[in-house]
PDB file of C-alpha atoms in Angstrom:
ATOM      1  CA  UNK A 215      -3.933   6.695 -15.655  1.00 86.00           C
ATOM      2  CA  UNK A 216      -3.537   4.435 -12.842  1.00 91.00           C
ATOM      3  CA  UNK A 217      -2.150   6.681 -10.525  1.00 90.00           C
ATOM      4  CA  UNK A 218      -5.628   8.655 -10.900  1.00 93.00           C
ATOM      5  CA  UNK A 219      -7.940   5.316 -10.732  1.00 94.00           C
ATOM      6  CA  UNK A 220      -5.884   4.935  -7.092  1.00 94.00           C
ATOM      7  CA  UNK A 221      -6.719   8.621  -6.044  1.00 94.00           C
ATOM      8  CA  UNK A 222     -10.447   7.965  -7.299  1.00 94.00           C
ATOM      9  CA  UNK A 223     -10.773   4.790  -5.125  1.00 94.00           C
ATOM     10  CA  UNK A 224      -8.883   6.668  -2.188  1.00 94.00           C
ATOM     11  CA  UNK A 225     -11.549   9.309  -2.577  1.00 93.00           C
ATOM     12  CA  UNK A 226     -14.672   6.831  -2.470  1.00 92.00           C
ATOM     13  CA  UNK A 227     -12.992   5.496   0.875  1.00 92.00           C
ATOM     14  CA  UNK A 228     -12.695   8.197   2.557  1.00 90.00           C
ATOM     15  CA  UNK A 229     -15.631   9.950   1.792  1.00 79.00           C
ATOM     16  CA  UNK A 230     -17.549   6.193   2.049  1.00 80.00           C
ATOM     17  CA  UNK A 231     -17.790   4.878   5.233  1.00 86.00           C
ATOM     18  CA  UNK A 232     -20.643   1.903   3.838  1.00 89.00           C
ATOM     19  CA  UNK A 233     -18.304   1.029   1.127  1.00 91.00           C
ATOM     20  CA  UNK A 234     -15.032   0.328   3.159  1.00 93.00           C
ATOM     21  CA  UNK A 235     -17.365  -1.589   5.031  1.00 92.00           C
ATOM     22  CA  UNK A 236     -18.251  -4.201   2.523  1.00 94.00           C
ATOM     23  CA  UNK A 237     -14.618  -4.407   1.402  1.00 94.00           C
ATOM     24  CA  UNK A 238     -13.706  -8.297   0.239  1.00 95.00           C
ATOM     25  CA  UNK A 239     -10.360  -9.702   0.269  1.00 95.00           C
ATOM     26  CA  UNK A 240     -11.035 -10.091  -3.489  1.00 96.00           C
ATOM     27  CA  UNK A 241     -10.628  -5.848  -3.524  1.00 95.00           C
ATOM     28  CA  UNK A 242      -7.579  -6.002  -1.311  1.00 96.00           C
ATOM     29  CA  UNK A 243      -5.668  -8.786  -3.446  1.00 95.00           C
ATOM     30  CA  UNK A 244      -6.956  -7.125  -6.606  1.00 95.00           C
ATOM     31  CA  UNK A 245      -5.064  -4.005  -5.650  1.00 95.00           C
ATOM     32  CA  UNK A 246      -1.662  -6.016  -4.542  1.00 94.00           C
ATOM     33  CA  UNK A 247      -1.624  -7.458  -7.792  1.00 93.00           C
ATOM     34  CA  UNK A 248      -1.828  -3.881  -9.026  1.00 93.00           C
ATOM     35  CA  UNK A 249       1.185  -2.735  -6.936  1.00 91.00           C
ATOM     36  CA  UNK A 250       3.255  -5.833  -7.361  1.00 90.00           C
ATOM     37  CA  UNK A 251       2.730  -5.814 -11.466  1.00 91.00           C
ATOM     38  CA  UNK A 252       3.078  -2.203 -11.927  1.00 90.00           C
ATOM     39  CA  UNK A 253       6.409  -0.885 -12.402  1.00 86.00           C
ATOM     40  CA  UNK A 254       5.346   3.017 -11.882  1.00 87.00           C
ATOM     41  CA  UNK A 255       6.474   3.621  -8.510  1.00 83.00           C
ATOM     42  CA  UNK A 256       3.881   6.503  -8.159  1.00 86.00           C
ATOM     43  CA  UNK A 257       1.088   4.115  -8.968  1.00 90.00           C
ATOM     44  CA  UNK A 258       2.890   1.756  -6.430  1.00 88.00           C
ATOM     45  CA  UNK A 259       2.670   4.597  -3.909  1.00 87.00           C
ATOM     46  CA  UNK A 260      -0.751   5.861  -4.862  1.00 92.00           C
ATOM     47  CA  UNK A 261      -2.166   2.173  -4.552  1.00 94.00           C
ATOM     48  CA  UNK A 262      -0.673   2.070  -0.876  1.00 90.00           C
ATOM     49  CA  UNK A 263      -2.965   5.273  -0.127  1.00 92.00           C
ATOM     50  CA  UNK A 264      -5.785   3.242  -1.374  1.00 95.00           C
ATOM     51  CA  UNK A 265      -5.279   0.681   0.952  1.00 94.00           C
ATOM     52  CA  UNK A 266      -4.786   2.725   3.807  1.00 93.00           C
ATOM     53  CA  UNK A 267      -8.013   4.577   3.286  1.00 93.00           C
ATOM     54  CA  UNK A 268      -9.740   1.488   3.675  1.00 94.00           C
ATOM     55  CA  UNK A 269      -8.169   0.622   6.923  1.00 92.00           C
ATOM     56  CA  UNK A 270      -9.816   3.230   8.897  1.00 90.00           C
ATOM     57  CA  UNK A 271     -13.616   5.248   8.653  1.00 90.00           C
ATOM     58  CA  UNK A 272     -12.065   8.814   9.133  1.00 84.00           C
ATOM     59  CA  UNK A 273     -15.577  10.432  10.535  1.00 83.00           C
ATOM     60  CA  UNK A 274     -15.423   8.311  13.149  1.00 85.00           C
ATOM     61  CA  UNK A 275     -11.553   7.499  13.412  1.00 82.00           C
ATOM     62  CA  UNK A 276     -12.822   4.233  14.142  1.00 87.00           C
ATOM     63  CA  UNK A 277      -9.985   0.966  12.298  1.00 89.00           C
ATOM     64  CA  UNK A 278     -11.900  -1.214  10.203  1.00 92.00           C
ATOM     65  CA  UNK A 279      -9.710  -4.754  11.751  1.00 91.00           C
ATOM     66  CA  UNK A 280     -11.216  -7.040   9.006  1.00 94.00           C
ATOM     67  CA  UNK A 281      -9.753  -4.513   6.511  1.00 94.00           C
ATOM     68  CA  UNK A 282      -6.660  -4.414   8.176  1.00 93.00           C
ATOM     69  CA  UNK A 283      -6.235  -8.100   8.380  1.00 94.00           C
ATOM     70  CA  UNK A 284      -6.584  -8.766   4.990  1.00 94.00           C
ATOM     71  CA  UNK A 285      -4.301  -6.252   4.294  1.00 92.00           C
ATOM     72  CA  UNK A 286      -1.570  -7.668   6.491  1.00 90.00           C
ATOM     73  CA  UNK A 287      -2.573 -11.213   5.094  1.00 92.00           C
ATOM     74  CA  UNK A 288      -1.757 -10.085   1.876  1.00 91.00           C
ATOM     75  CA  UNK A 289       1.821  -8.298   3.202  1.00 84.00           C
ATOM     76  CA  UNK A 290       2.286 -11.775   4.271  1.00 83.00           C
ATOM     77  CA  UNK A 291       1.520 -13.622   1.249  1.00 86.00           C
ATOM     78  CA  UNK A 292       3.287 -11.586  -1.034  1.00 82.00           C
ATOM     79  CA  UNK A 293       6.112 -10.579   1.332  1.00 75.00           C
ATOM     80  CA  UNK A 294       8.727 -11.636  -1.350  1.00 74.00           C
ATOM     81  CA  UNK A 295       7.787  -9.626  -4.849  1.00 77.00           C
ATOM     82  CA  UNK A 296       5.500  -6.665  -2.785  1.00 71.00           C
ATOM     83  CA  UNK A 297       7.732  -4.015  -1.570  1.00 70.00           C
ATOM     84  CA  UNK A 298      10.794  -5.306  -1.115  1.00 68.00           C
ATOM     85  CA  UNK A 299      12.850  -2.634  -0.137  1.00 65.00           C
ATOM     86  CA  UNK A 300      10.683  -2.247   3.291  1.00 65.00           C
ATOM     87  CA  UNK A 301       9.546  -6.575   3.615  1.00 65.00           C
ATOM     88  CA  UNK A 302      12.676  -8.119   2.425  1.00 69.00           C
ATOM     89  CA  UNK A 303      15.415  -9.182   4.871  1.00 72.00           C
ATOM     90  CA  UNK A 304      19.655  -9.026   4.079  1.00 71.00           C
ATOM     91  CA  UNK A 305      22.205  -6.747   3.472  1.00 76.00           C
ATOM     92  CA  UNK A 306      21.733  -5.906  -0.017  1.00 80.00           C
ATOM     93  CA  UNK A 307      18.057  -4.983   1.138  1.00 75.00           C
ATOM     94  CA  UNK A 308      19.388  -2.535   4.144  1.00 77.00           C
ATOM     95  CA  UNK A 309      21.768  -1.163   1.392  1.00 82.00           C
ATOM     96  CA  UNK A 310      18.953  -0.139  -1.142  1.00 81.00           C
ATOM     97  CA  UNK A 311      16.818   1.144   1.825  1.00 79.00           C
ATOM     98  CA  UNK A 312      19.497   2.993   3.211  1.00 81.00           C
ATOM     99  CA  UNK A 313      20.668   4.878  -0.500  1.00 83.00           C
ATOM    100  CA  UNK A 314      16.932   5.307  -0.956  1.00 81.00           C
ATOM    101  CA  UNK A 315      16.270   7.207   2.671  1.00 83.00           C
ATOM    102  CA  UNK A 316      19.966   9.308   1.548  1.00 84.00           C
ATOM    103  CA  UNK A 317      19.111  10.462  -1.778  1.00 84.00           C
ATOM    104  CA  UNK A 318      19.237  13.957  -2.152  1.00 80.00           C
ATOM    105  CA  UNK A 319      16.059  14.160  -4.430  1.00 79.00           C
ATOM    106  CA  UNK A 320      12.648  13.340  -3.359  1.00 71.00           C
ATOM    107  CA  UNK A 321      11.848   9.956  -5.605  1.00 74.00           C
ATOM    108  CA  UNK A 322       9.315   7.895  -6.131  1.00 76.00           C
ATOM    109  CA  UNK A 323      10.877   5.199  -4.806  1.00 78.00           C
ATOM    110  CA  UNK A 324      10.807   7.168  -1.419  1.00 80.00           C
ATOM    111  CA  UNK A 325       7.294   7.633  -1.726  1.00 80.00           C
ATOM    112  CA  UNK A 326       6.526   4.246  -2.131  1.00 79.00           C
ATOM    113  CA  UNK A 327       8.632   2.908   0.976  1.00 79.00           C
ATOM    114  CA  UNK A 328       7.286   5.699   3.355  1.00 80.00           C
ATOM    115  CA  UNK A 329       3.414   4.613   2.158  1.00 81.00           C
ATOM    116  CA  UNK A 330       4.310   1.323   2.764  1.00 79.00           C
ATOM    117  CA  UNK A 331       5.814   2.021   6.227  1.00 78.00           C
ATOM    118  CA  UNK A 332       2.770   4.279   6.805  1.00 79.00           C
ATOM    119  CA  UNK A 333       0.402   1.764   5.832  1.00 77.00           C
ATOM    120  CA  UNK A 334       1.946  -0.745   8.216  1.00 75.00           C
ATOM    121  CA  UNK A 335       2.071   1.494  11.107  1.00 74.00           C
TER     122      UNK A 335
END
């Protein structure tokens, strides 16, 4: 169910140019508590889509840079329990990224650390 809230809201972005404008960091830290508290690595992943839709008003390819501050003010502030398998630093953190990147299956856990890389490229 939350998986398909996080497509809506991707949705309403991208086809909402006035709405990603009037974005708060209320919205952005709303939907990092989402990802952090959510075990579903889909939803994890689908949430990160969210956020990168409002990062940028695709008619124009013109970056929203308010958006994308808050967004890596939040990366920040959460850097320890949001994503750790692309934020955290040590070996045991290279190790998971490493057995995630070689599994032979596509998983979710895959998903959610190439949205995450996405979204901070």
């Amino acid at each position: 169910a939350l998986a398909d809230v996080a497509d809506l809201l991707t949705e309403v972005f991208t086809g909402g140019p006035e709405l990603i404008l009037k974005v708060t960091e209320a919205h952005v830290e709303r939907i990092f508590e989402i990802i952090i508290h959510n075990d579903d690595s889909t939803v994890k992943a689908q949430f990160m889509i969210t956020l990168q839709a409002m990062t940028k008003i695709e008619e124009l390819d013109l970056p929203v840079g308010r958006n994308q501050a808050l967004i890596v003010k939040n990366f920040c502030r959460f850097r320890d329990t949001f994503c750790p398998e692309v934020l955290a630093e040590g070996k045991d953190t290279e190790t998971k990224r490493m057995h995630i990147l070689t599994e032979p299956e596509d998983t979710s856990d895959l998903q959610v650390l190439l949205s995450a890389t996405d979204l901070l490229a």
